[in-house]
XYZ file of C-alpha atoms in Angstrom:
668
model
C -165.384 -99.059 101.390
C -167.476 -95.957 102.080
C -170.084 -94.885 99.535
C -171.400 -91.360 98.961
C -174.339 -91.760 101.390
C -171.954 -92.755 104.184
C -169.830 -89.706 103.431
C -172.891 -87.457 103.611
C -173.841 -88.934 107.009
C -170.318 -88.360 108.352
C -170.174 -84.749 107.124
C -173.686 -83.767 108.224
C -173.656 -80.686 110.429
C -170.131 -79.624 109.345
C -169.574 -76.082 108.054
C -168.124 -76.553 104.563
C -168.501 -72.992 103.378
C -164.832 -71.985 103.715
C -162.242 -71.906 100.931
C -160.548 -75.252 100.339
C -163.331 -77.239 101.979
C -163.856 -79.403 98.914
C -160.132 -80.239 98.677
C -160.044 -81.094 102.371
C -163.094 -83.300 102.024
C -161.621 -85.060 98.972
C -158.372 -85.870 100.773
C -160.315 -87.021 103.838
C -162.395 -89.369 101.700
C -159.224 -90.801 100.104
C -157.910 -91.516 103.569
C -161.006 -93.549 104.391
C -160.464 -95.830 101.412
C -157.894 -98.656 101.825
C -155.234 -99.001 99.143
C -156.161 -101.513 96.466
C -154.443 -104.861 96.990
C -152.180 -104.699 93.923
C -149.208 -106.868 93.008
C -146.048 -105.256 91.629
C -146.947 -106.197 88.039
C -150.487 -104.849 88.421
C -149.120 -101.633 89.885
C -146.697 -101.273 86.954
C -149.478 -101.744 84.394
C -151.625 -99.092 86.104
C -149.095 -96.474 87.194
C -145.760 -96.905 85.386
C -144.841 -94.759 82.418
C -141.586 -95.268 80.503
C -139.569 -92.194 79.611
C -137.968 -91.664 76.212
C -134.788 -90.845 78.172
C -134.292 -94.403 79.336
C -136.553 -96.711 77.315
C -136.566 -97.865 73.700
C -140.379 -98.124 73.817
C -141.669 -95.073 75.764
C -145.238 -94.924 77.004
C -147.326 -96.953 79.431
C -145.525 -99.990 80.832
C -147.044 -103.314 79.747
C -146.098 -106.502 81.565
C -147.582 -108.431 78.649
C -144.626 -107.244 76.533
C -142.335 -109.484 78.615
C -144.761 -111.855 80.372
C -141.983 -113.887 82.006
C -141.358 -110.892 84.327
C -144.851 -111.087 85.881
C -144.119 -113.870 88.369
C -140.714 -112.420 89.225
C -142.211 -109.011 90.024
C -145.159 -110.484 91.906
C -142.783 -112.445 94.129
C -141.585 -109.016 95.324
C -145.112 -108.115 96.483
C -145.720 -108.088 100.291
C -148.280 -110.900 100.043
C -145.804 -113.366 98.501
C -144.023 -115.659 101.016
C -140.571 -115.495 99.318
C -137.942 -113.387 101.091
C -134.941 -113.929 98.783
C -135.562 -113.665 95.044
C -132.648 -114.391 92.706
C -132.691 -113.567 88.994
C -129.748 -114.896 86.931
C -130.265 -113.591 83.434
C -128.884 -112.620 80.047
C -128.710 -109.028 78.848
C -131.762 -107.289 77.365
C -134.553 -109.254 79.037
C -136.065 -106.367 81.061
C -134.641 -107.144 84.506
C -133.690 -103.550 85.312
C -137.200 -102.274 84.560
C -138.640 -105.003 86.791
C -136.444 -103.699 89.622
C -137.569 -100.136 88.902
C -141.208 -101.272 89.048
C -140.537 -102.713 92.507
C -139.038 -99.400 93.631
C -142.107 -97.541 92.347
C -144.452 -100.013 94.058
C -142.660 -99.600 97.391
C -142.821 -95.810 97.206
C -146.533 -95.846 96.317
C -148.065 -98.877 98.045
C -145.721 -100.483 100.576
C -143.524 -97.714 102.013
C -140.555 -98.622 104.130
C -136.768 -98.210 104.223
C -135.205 -99.499 100.973
C -131.557 -99.955 99.996
C -130.471 -100.230 96.346
C -126.867 -101.359 95.785
C -125.021 -100.861 92.508
C -121.471 -102.106 91.765
C -119.962 -98.656 92.485
C -120.936 -95.252 93.840
C -120.403 -93.695 90.422
C -122.805 -96.186 88.849
C -125.314 -95.492 91.640
C -125.225 -91.787 90.749
C -125.664 -92.529 87.041
C -128.593 -94.844 87.824
C -130.229 -92.145 89.922
C -129.970 -89.594 87.130
C -130.712 -91.888 84.202
C -133.374 -94.230 85.615
C -134.810 -93.181 88.970
C -135.383 -89.519 88.139
C -137.339 -90.408 84.943
C -139.194 -93.165 86.856
C -140.456 -90.616 89.383
C -140.976 -87.711 86.990
C -143.023 -89.687 84.441
C -145.303 -91.504 86.931
C -147.832 -89.116 88.567
C -148.369 -91.450 91.535
C -144.644 -91.192 92.378
C -144.149 -87.549 91.438
C -146.560 -86.385 94.128
C -144.784 -88.466 96.802
C -141.103 -87.705 96.110
C -139.735 -84.178 95.983
C -137.248 -83.487 93.178
C -133.583 -83.837 94.100
C -132.964 -80.179 93.294
C -135.242 -79.018 96.125
C -133.890 -77.569 99.364
C -135.087 -80.628 101.252
C -131.943 -82.399 102.471
C -133.831 -85.677 102.519
C -133.980 -85.823 98.733
C -130.639 -85.882 96.997
C -129.097 -87.868 94.195
C -128.484 -90.892 96.457
C -131.402 -90.477 98.873
C -135.144 -90.236 98.121
C -137.572 -89.684 100.988
C -141.280 -90.418 100.622
C -144.179 -90.730 103.080
C -143.442 -93.700 105.319
C -140.023 -94.572 103.910
C -136.741 -93.706 102.245
C -134.770 -95.070 99.289
C -130.981 -94.971 99.622
C -128.675 -95.778 96.716
C -125.075 -96.768 97.324
C -122.144 -98.579 95.759
C -120.888 -102.037 96.678
C -117.447 -100.450 97.102
C -118.672 -98.252 99.984
C -118.798 -99.928 103.389
C -120.238 -96.711 104.851
C -123.208 -96.802 102.473
C -123.847 -100.493 103.124
C -124.153 -100.048 106.884
C -125.976 -96.721 106.796
C -129.455 -97.834 107.957
C -131.842 -100.731 108.627
C -133.706 -101.764 105.481
C -136.861 -103.769 104.871
C -136.196 -103.971 101.140
C -132.786 -104.569 99.488
C -132.255 -104.416 95.730
C -128.843 -105.850 94.741
C -128.227 -105.088 91.067
C -125.439 -106.740 88.988
C -123.948 -108.515 92.007
C -121.302 -110.297 89.928
C -119.707 -106.913 89.258
C -119.335 -106.189 92.991
C -115.817 -106.071 94.448
C -114.759 -108.965 96.675
C -114.774 -106.665 99.699
C -116.250 -103.227 100.493
C -113.417 -101.045 101.807
C -111.766 -104.197 103.206
C -114.726 -104.696 105.579
C -116.251 -107.796 104.019
C -118.497 -109.123 101.274
C -120.878 -106.359 100.031
C -123.825 -108.771 99.705
C -123.420 -109.970 103.294
C -123.101 -106.401 104.571
C -126.222 -105.296 102.679
C -128.327 -108.260 103.818
C -127.328 -107.600 107.426
C -129.369 -104.372 107.155
C -132.600 -106.448 106.992
C -132.127 -108.262 110.327
C -134.594 -106.093 112.256
C -137.365 -106.781 109.735
C -137.117 -110.568 110.034
C -140.052 -112.223 108.195
C -141.183 -108.995 106.441
C -137.990 -108.421 104.477
C -137.474 -108.746 100.708
C -134.075 -109.164 99.029
C -133.969 -109.014 95.224
C -130.659 -110.123 93.717
C -130.136 -109.600 89.963
C -127.135 -110.129 87.707
C -125.651 -111.392 84.514
C -123.282 -114.195 85.623
C -119.502 -114.175 85.139
C -117.009 -116.969 85.985
C -117.932 -120.420 87.323
C -116.907 -120.726 90.947
C -116.659 -116.944 91.443
C -120.187 -115.958 90.393
C -122.355 -114.770 93.280
C -125.574 -114.948 91.272
C -124.905 -118.539 90.183
C -124.229 -119.551 93.788
C -127.541 -118.024 94.890
C -129.460 -119.504 91.960
C -128.113 -123.011 92.593
C -129.193 -122.742 96.248
C -132.746 -121.829 95.143
C -135.508 -123.876 93.506
C -134.033 -123.009 90.057
C -137.123 -121.977 88.124
C -137.098 -122.137 84.309
C -139.643 -120.571 81.968
C -141.418 -123.366 80.073
C -143.118 -122.409 76.804
C -145.290 -124.520 74.454
C -144.252 -125.651 70.989
C -146.683 -124.087 68.447
C -146.673 -127.379 66.495
C -147.041 -130.133 69.110
C -147.708 -128.207 72.326
C -144.769 -129.775 74.213
C -143.744 -127.567 77.158
C -140.003 -126.914 77.336
C -137.490 -124.323 78.502
C -135.394 -122.837 75.708
C -131.821 -124.131 75.463
C -129.124 -122.742 73.207
C -128.090 -126.057 71.635
C -131.563 -126.311 70.063
C -131.155 -122.999 68.217
C -129.795 -124.020 64.817
C -128.855 -122.237 61.621
C -127.143 -122.947 58.303
C -123.348 -122.584 58.458
C -122.386 -118.959 57.995
C -126.052 -117.881 57.773
C -127.265 -116.740 61.215
C -130.310 -115.149 59.576
C -131.684 -118.694 59.110
C -131.733 -119.360 62.883
C -134.780 -121.252 64.145
C -135.505 -123.074 67.401
C -136.057 -126.839 67.136
C -138.658 -128.356 69.451
C -137.349 -131.088 71.749
C -140.654 -132.933 71.361
C -141.321 -133.016 67.619
C -137.955 -131.672 66.341
C -139.765 -129.303 63.992
C -138.242 -125.818 63.530
C -140.064 -122.970 65.237
C -140.029 -119.617 63.449
C -139.364 -116.373 65.317
C -142.887 -115.004 64.837
C -144.284 -117.731 67.135
C -142.312 -116.350 70.091
C -144.942 -113.815 71.232
C -147.631 -116.453 71.700
C -145.165 -118.889 73.247
C -144.126 -116.319 75.868
C -147.752 -115.415 76.640
C -148.594 -119.071 77.308
C -145.392 -119.811 79.231
C -145.072 -120.647 82.921
C -142.297 -120.829 85.509
C -141.523 -124.296 86.862
C -139.119 -125.186 89.655
C -136.445 -127.668 88.571
C -134.847 -128.197 91.995
C -135.570 -128.056 95.713
C -134.393 -124.943 97.532
C -132.177 -125.252 100.591
C -134.211 -122.355 102.021
C -138.010 -122.588 101.531
C -138.196 -118.777 101.434
C -135.600 -118.505 98.641
C -136.651 -118.772 94.994
C -134.593 -118.325 91.831
C -135.220 -117.603 88.170
C -132.985 -118.086 85.116
C -133.535 -116.586 81.670
C -131.430 -116.494 78.485
C -131.615 -114.045 75.584
C -133.595 -116.676 73.631
C -136.667 -115.372 75.511
C -136.119 -111.742 74.501
C -139.421 -110.443 73.021
C -139.835 -109.591 69.358
C -138.194 -106.278 68.594
C -135.586 -106.602 71.355
C -133.118 -109.356 70.409
C -134.024 -111.921 67.763
C -132.829 -115.505 67.469
C -130.829 -114.494 64.392
C -129.175 -111.747 66.478
C -128.221 -114.359 69.085
C -126.811 -116.649 66.377
C -124.905 -113.788 64.766
C -123.329 -112.643 68.031
C -122.406 -116.202 69.015
C -120.807 -116.802 65.630
C -118.855 -113.539 65.834
C -117.520 -114.499 69.283
C -115.746 -117.624 68.054
C -111.951 -117.614 68.109
C -111.366 -115.663 71.306
C -111.840 -116.724 74.906
C -112.710 -113.170 75.927
C -115.489 -112.738 73.349
C -116.799 -116.260 73.989
C -116.934 -115.537 77.706
C -118.896 -112.329 77.090
C -121.295 -114.161 74.748
C -121.886 -116.963 77.226
C -122.591 -114.469 80.008
C -124.743 -111.961 78.105
C -126.528 -114.243 75.617
C -127.004 -117.476 77.552
C -127.022 -116.035 81.063
C -124.556 -118.752 82.077
C -121.154 -118.729 83.742
C -117.892 -119.116 81.883
C -115.647 -122.021 82.828
C -111.982 -121.039 82.842
C -109.688 -123.322 80.855
C -108.436 -125.256 83.835
C -109.285 -128.831 82.925
C -106.103 -130.717 82.142
C -106.144 -132.858 78.987
C -105.516 -136.543 79.618
C -101.829 -137.350 79.272
C -102.750 -140.486 77.291
C -104.380 -138.291 74.628
C -101.223 -136.203 74.443
C -99.187 -139.390 74.044
C -101.382 -140.483 71.130
C -100.846 -137.217 69.257
C -97.045 -137.149 69.495
C -95.208 -136.510 66.244
C -91.968 -137.932 64.916
C -88.981 -135.657 64.472
C -85.348 -136.052 65.368
C -84.418 -135.101 68.960
C -82.657 -131.758 69.212
C -83.793 -130.469 65.808
C -86.088 -127.535 65.034
C -89.070 -128.335 62.762
C -89.550 -126.354 59.552
C -92.038 -123.745 60.854
C -90.061 -122.985 64.029
C -88.619 -119.464 63.806
C -86.915 -118.817 67.163
C -86.067 -120.638 70.409
C -86.712 -119.883 74.059
C -85.919 -121.970 77.123
C -87.502 -122.448 80.528
C -85.319 -123.452 83.476
C -86.671 -124.807 86.766
C -84.161 -124.865 89.643
C -84.560 -127.810 92.025
C -82.591 -128.853 95.094
C -80.489 -131.453 93.255
C -80.859 -130.522 89.565
C -81.828 -127.890 87.006
C -84.445 -128.945 84.443
C -84.477 -127.132 81.095
C -86.908 -127.373 78.177
C -86.163 -125.790 74.806
C -89.210 -124.655 72.810
C -89.375 -123.493 69.194
C -91.995 -120.887 68.274
C -93.666 -120.003 64.992
C -96.434 -117.754 63.742
C -99.496 -117.515 65.949
C -97.448 -118.889 68.880
C -97.454 -122.380 67.385
C -94.777 -124.270 69.334
C -92.624 -127.414 69.307
C -90.687 -129.098 72.133
C -87.120 -129.250 70.782
C -85.091 -130.560 73.732
C -85.374 -131.633 77.347
C -82.206 -131.352 79.435
C -81.572 -132.304 83.069
C -78.449 -130.795 84.626
C -77.410 -132.659 87.799
C -76.417 -130.619 90.820
C -78.362 -127.972 92.688
C -77.868 -124.205 93.056
C -74.909 -124.735 95.420
C -72.986 -126.622 92.716
C -70.864 -124.289 90.492
C -70.605 -127.025 87.844
C -74.383 -127.008 87.370
C -74.371 -123.257 86.681
C -71.480 -123.666 84.239
C -73.431 -126.277 82.282
C -76.488 -124.033 82.216
C -74.341 -121.155 80.931
C -72.963 -123.449 78.230
C -76.518 -124.018 76.958
C -76.724 -120.313 76.103
C -73.961 -120.773 73.538
C -75.196 -124.089 72.183
C -77.035 -124.298 68.856
C -79.841 -126.491 67.519
C -80.155 -127.306 63.848
C -83.182 -126.162 61.894
C -84.846 -128.499 59.392
C -83.516 -126.203 56.647
C -79.940 -126.676 57.823
C -79.495 -123.365 59.662
C -78.361 -123.304 63.302
C -80.286 -121.497 66.074
C -79.340 -120.468 69.586
C -81.702 -119.728 72.483
C -83.015 -116.181 72.073
C -84.041 -115.878 75.730
C -83.986 -118.201 78.741
C -86.546 -117.686 81.502
C -85.431 -119.003 84.881
C -87.483 -119.250 88.069
C -86.248 -117.433 91.198
C -88.584 -119.213 93.613
C -85.820 -121.496 94.940
C -82.455 -120.006 95.996
C -83.190 -116.618 94.428
C -79.813 -115.126 95.377
C -77.939 -117.846 93.464
C -80.153 -117.335 90.415
C -79.587 -113.561 90.529
C -75.820 -114.038 90.789
C -75.668 -116.430 87.829
C -77.947 -114.202 85.729
C -75.741 -111.181 86.408
C -72.649 -113.165 85.478
C -73.923 -114.352 82.079
C -75.765 -111.101 81.326
C -79.430 -110.121 81.111
C -79.457 -109.838 77.326
C -80.152 -113.582 77.020
C -81.446 -114.445 80.510
C -84.656 -113.333 82.274
C -85.034 -114.132 86.007
C -88.730 -114.702 86.705
C -90.955 -114.395 89.756
C -94.337 -116.130 89.594
C -97.472 -114.268 90.750
C -100.818 -115.919 91.439
C -104.180 -114.751 90.134
C -105.817 -113.954 86.789
C -106.782 -110.330 87.369
C -103.640 -108.722 86.016
C -103.430 -106.103 83.280
C -100.532 -107.908 81.608
C -99.217 -111.469 82.040
C -95.623 -110.222 82.342
C -94.456 -106.982 83.947
C -91.041 -105.494 84.559
C -88.207 -105.649 84.713
C -87.580 -104.265 88.181
C -84.151 -104.018 89.745
C -83.924 -106.031 92.950
C -81.077 -106.099 95.430
C -79.491 -109.527 95.668
C -77.468 -110.738 98.627
C -75.039 -113.631 98.198
C -72.289 -114.584 100.594
C -73.356 -111.755 102.881
C -72.439 -109.057 100.334
C -74.921 -106.308 99.453
C -74.959 -105.459 95.745
C -75.356 -101.887 94.525
C -77.258 -102.748 91.330
C -79.954 -105.404 91.570
C -80.893 -108.148 89.143
C -83.504 -107.474 86.458
C -86.536 -109.390 87.693
C -89.681 -110.040 85.619
C -93.022 -110.764 87.304
C -95.157 -113.437 85.594
C -98.864 -114.219 86.103
C -98.294 -117.965 85.879
C -102.033 -118.718 86.112
C -102.634 -116.954 82.800
C -99.955 -118.900 80.922
C -101.042 -122.217 82.462
C -104.621 -121.635 81.311
C -103.327 -120.700 77.854
C -101.167 -123.847 77.695
C -104.105 -126.122 78.522
C -106.262 -124.325 75.960
C -103.572 -124.806 73.306
C -103.191 -128.482 74.241
C -106.886 -129.033 73.546
C -106.550 -127.873 69.939
C -107.145 -130.906 67.733
C -104.232 -132.147 65.650
C -104.663 -132.011 61.869
C -105.258 -135.255 60.023
C -102.694 -136.530 57.523
C -105.200 -135.825 54.732
C -105.508 -132.173 55.753
C -101.737 -131.816 55.941
C -101.397 -133.299 52.454
C -103.824 -130.647 51.208
C -101.672 -127.898 52.715
C -103.962 -127.018 55.625
C -102.065 -125.087 58.305
C -102.215 -125.841 62.020
C -104.368 -123.558 64.141
C -102.590 -120.719 65.974
C -101.302 -121.878 69.360
C -101.033 -125.564 68.402
C -98.519 -127.386 70.631
C -96.499 -130.109 68.916
C -95.006 -132.829 71.122
C -92.222 -135.153 69.885
C -92.346 -138.940 69.995
C -89.310 -138.971 72.308
C -91.243 -137.120 75.085
C -91.713 -139.871 77.671
C -94.705 -140.676 79.880
C -93.285 -138.960 82.960
C -92.750 -135.675 81.074
C -96.292 -135.777 79.662
C -97.746 -136.351 83.133
C -95.751 -133.383 84.451
C -97.132 -131.154 81.670
C -100.727 -131.740 82.865
C -99.944 -132.082 86.581
C -102.089 -129.155 87.787
C -105.791 -128.361 87.921
C -107.643 -125.053 88.265
C -109.843 -125.236 91.364
C -112.105 -122.838 93.249
C -111.133 -122.189 96.865
C -113.351 -120.546 99.507
C -111.991 -119.101 102.711
C -113.731 -119.122 106.091
C -115.704 -115.988 105.214
C -117.049 -117.488 102.005
C -114.938 -115.515 99.528
C -114.014 -117.538 96.451
C -110.918 -117.416 94.297
C -109.401 -119.705 91.709
C -105.935 -121.161 91.980
C -103.821 -123.862 90.363
C -103.134 -126.917 92.477
C -100.880 -129.882 91.870
C -102.622 -133.168 91.156
C -99.286 -134.973 91.411
C -95.975 -134.131 93.046
C -93.825 -133.363 89.987
C -94.800 -130.571 87.582
C -91.449 -129.387 86.174
C -92.551 -129.763 82.535
C -95.480 -127.369 83.052
C -93.313 -124.871 84.934
C -90.611 -124.947 82.259
C -93.262 -124.414 79.573
C -94.580 -121.342 81.435
C -91.061 -119.902 81.808
C -90.277 -120.459 78.118
C -93.624 -118.858 77.185
C -92.848 -115.857 79.400
C -89.483 -115.558 77.646
C -91.284 -115.411 74.283
C -93.553 -112.666 75.658
C -90.525 -110.703 76.910
C -88.964 -110.961 73.433
C -92.128 -109.339 72.082
C -93.564 -112.281 70.107
C -97.124 -111.332 71.163
C -96.662 -107.876 69.638
C -94.533 -108.394 66.517
C -95.883 -107.027 63.243
C -95.990 -108.822 59.893
C -92.669 -107.367 58.769
C -90.888 -108.830 61.825
C -92.301 -112.293 61.215
C -91.208 -112.108 57.563
C -87.647 -111.201 58.569
C -87.618 -114.139 60.989
C -88.763 -116.449 58.198
C -86.114 -115.098 55.855
C -83.459 -115.558 58.525
C -84.528 -119.176 59.073
C -84.832 -119.828 55.354
C -88.527 -120.643 55.707
C -90.996 -119.888 52.948
C -93.522 -117.247 54.000
C -96.711 -118.964 55.129
C -99.043 -116.050 54.408
C -99.761 -114.847 50.841
C -97.894 -111.727 49.838
C -100.145 -108.700 49.513
C -100.463 -107.549 45.913
C -100.018 -103.817 45.477
C -102.839 -102.178 43.576
C -102.081 -99.636 40.901
C -103.471 -96.199 41.427
C -103.858 -93.277 39.090
C -100.988 -90.758 39.208
C -101.742 -87.672 41.214
C -100.502 -84.151 40.831
C -98.013 -83.548 43.675
C -98.882 -79.878 43.625
C -102.469 -80.735 44.611
C -102.377 -82.789 47.831
C -105.424 -84.943 48.526
C -107.620 -84.230 51.523
C -106.464 -86.044 54.655
C -102.800 -86.351 53.575
C -99.800 -84.651 55.171
C -98.147 -81.948 53.071
C -94.907 -82.359 55.048
C -93.367 -85.820 54.489
C -93.370 -87.909 57.651
C -90.045 -89.286 58.784
C -89.682 -92.892 57.667
C -90.182 -95.258 60.589
C -87.380 -97.712 61.188
C -88.461 -101.356 61.136
C -88.280 -103.015 64.542
C -85.784 -105.849 64.895
C -85.580 -107.936 68.083
C -82.134 -107.954 69.694
C -81.539 -111.655 69.072
C -82.032 -111.113 65.306
C -79.453 -108.340 65.072
C -75.937 -109.034 63.867
């Protein structure tokens, strides 16, 4: 480094009497000095300022506020040997700001071409406006290197930021054009689990983005960040499991035992999340929230596995590490408690609080356990709480299998009958027997008789014959079904659509009414319902009601039928290009019981059982002669009001009385 005397020697004899000479000399001196050898975290502490537009705690950035980010950021520094850095994390742990610090460091101290990929182009634009613009505007070291996007310079726009020695390009994972736009030394892949499976049908966005770094070989850096989603489909989990799987170990304030924080050691009194405290795995003593700051400061990252690639490292962090003032342990407990009762909210909690993937309900219960929980009731009779019947019919080459299911409140269900009709779709007698089932009745425990409200029948085998029979008996009571694979559907049942049916070479003018069913959704639901524990006899004696969705199986259901009900498994399949998807696969040859259950469930959905209001359920109970299971709401008396003086927020013109909805099968 040059001192002042050296500068004087170098400038001796120069004419410095012109305007601007001092500025020129100052810039020249700066050019003689090498840049300080900073890491990303050191750069952030010296140069980063947080804007009130995008930060809850504006002001100078302090790595000490979230000390677990220091090693992650420093791994992004040019002097660190890692080339692929994976960060699988919960929400609200500071990951986005760490990525922004890396961007600022690159612009200021290690210029080069950089690509930042967001899940979509729209999100890339919002990130540019909401995070990058404040990052540059509020940090003097960056402001003097990047022109504002509103300037006439075409090199600086919302999605492109030029700076001396490099350029930052933002794009969306849904844009193949953006992903192949340029070579890149640095690639920042944010929220990769929200990326589409393919960018404009040209391939995996992560693969396309990483291909941009090929020309930089050993000098490249790829930073992959995301909250995980579904096991088997999660990109970030796949990358983390291929890394050295680093966990942040912190010391117990009581015994000093180093440990990484795990959710099952966060405990609180039932119904009182405000009492949440972490229990040390060494001494089992509860650790209060106020100890967290010191624990984080004294923590360290430790690898828990061996990476398949020595230049790939991975970090995992849950919301339990969130610093004081961000998300407390009681907040975590409260959100976890509130998520109970719904798969969707539990999935979100597992992803955003624990930073872990969600496992879809695809594990089949053991058929022996189902056999042990069978209940005794007379074959062909409807138990007391059953309020309507649906049937599922599976057409085979030499027979038609039919299961009759009774349904109650909360989609509680009972297997009422299992019928095998000999003869395949080319046998008119088989169709006649199936039609006869539509007029048959089953006796309710109260003495009333019920018919099948709707029969769902699969069209996967001999569709034309199924369409012809359905048209003959009428679509009021029969729903032809077509199974569709995949979970990502807005509704589990859609339709009906009119399809042309050809039988005997004759083209029909008006097609059959075909319903499309996402069978994967109903199979997952069935397995989830089967895992609901059966009530004990003591609880039943006390009047405790079964949980919504409980499936009741009769003692006369044989071993073969039970094995068919759990004959499939949800598995993750990868194609040759590495794309993953989940699908149901048979674990044994016969699965008619599961198929019939899905068709009967789809029939209940078509009837509207998922959308009925309280009044409809009460009319069903009255029709079946069943005592209402929910307490009747007690009307509260209110003070009389003067009709001439309408209250604020009320309509002065009486609204037309809405007619109560009654399903077709309940109408006389």
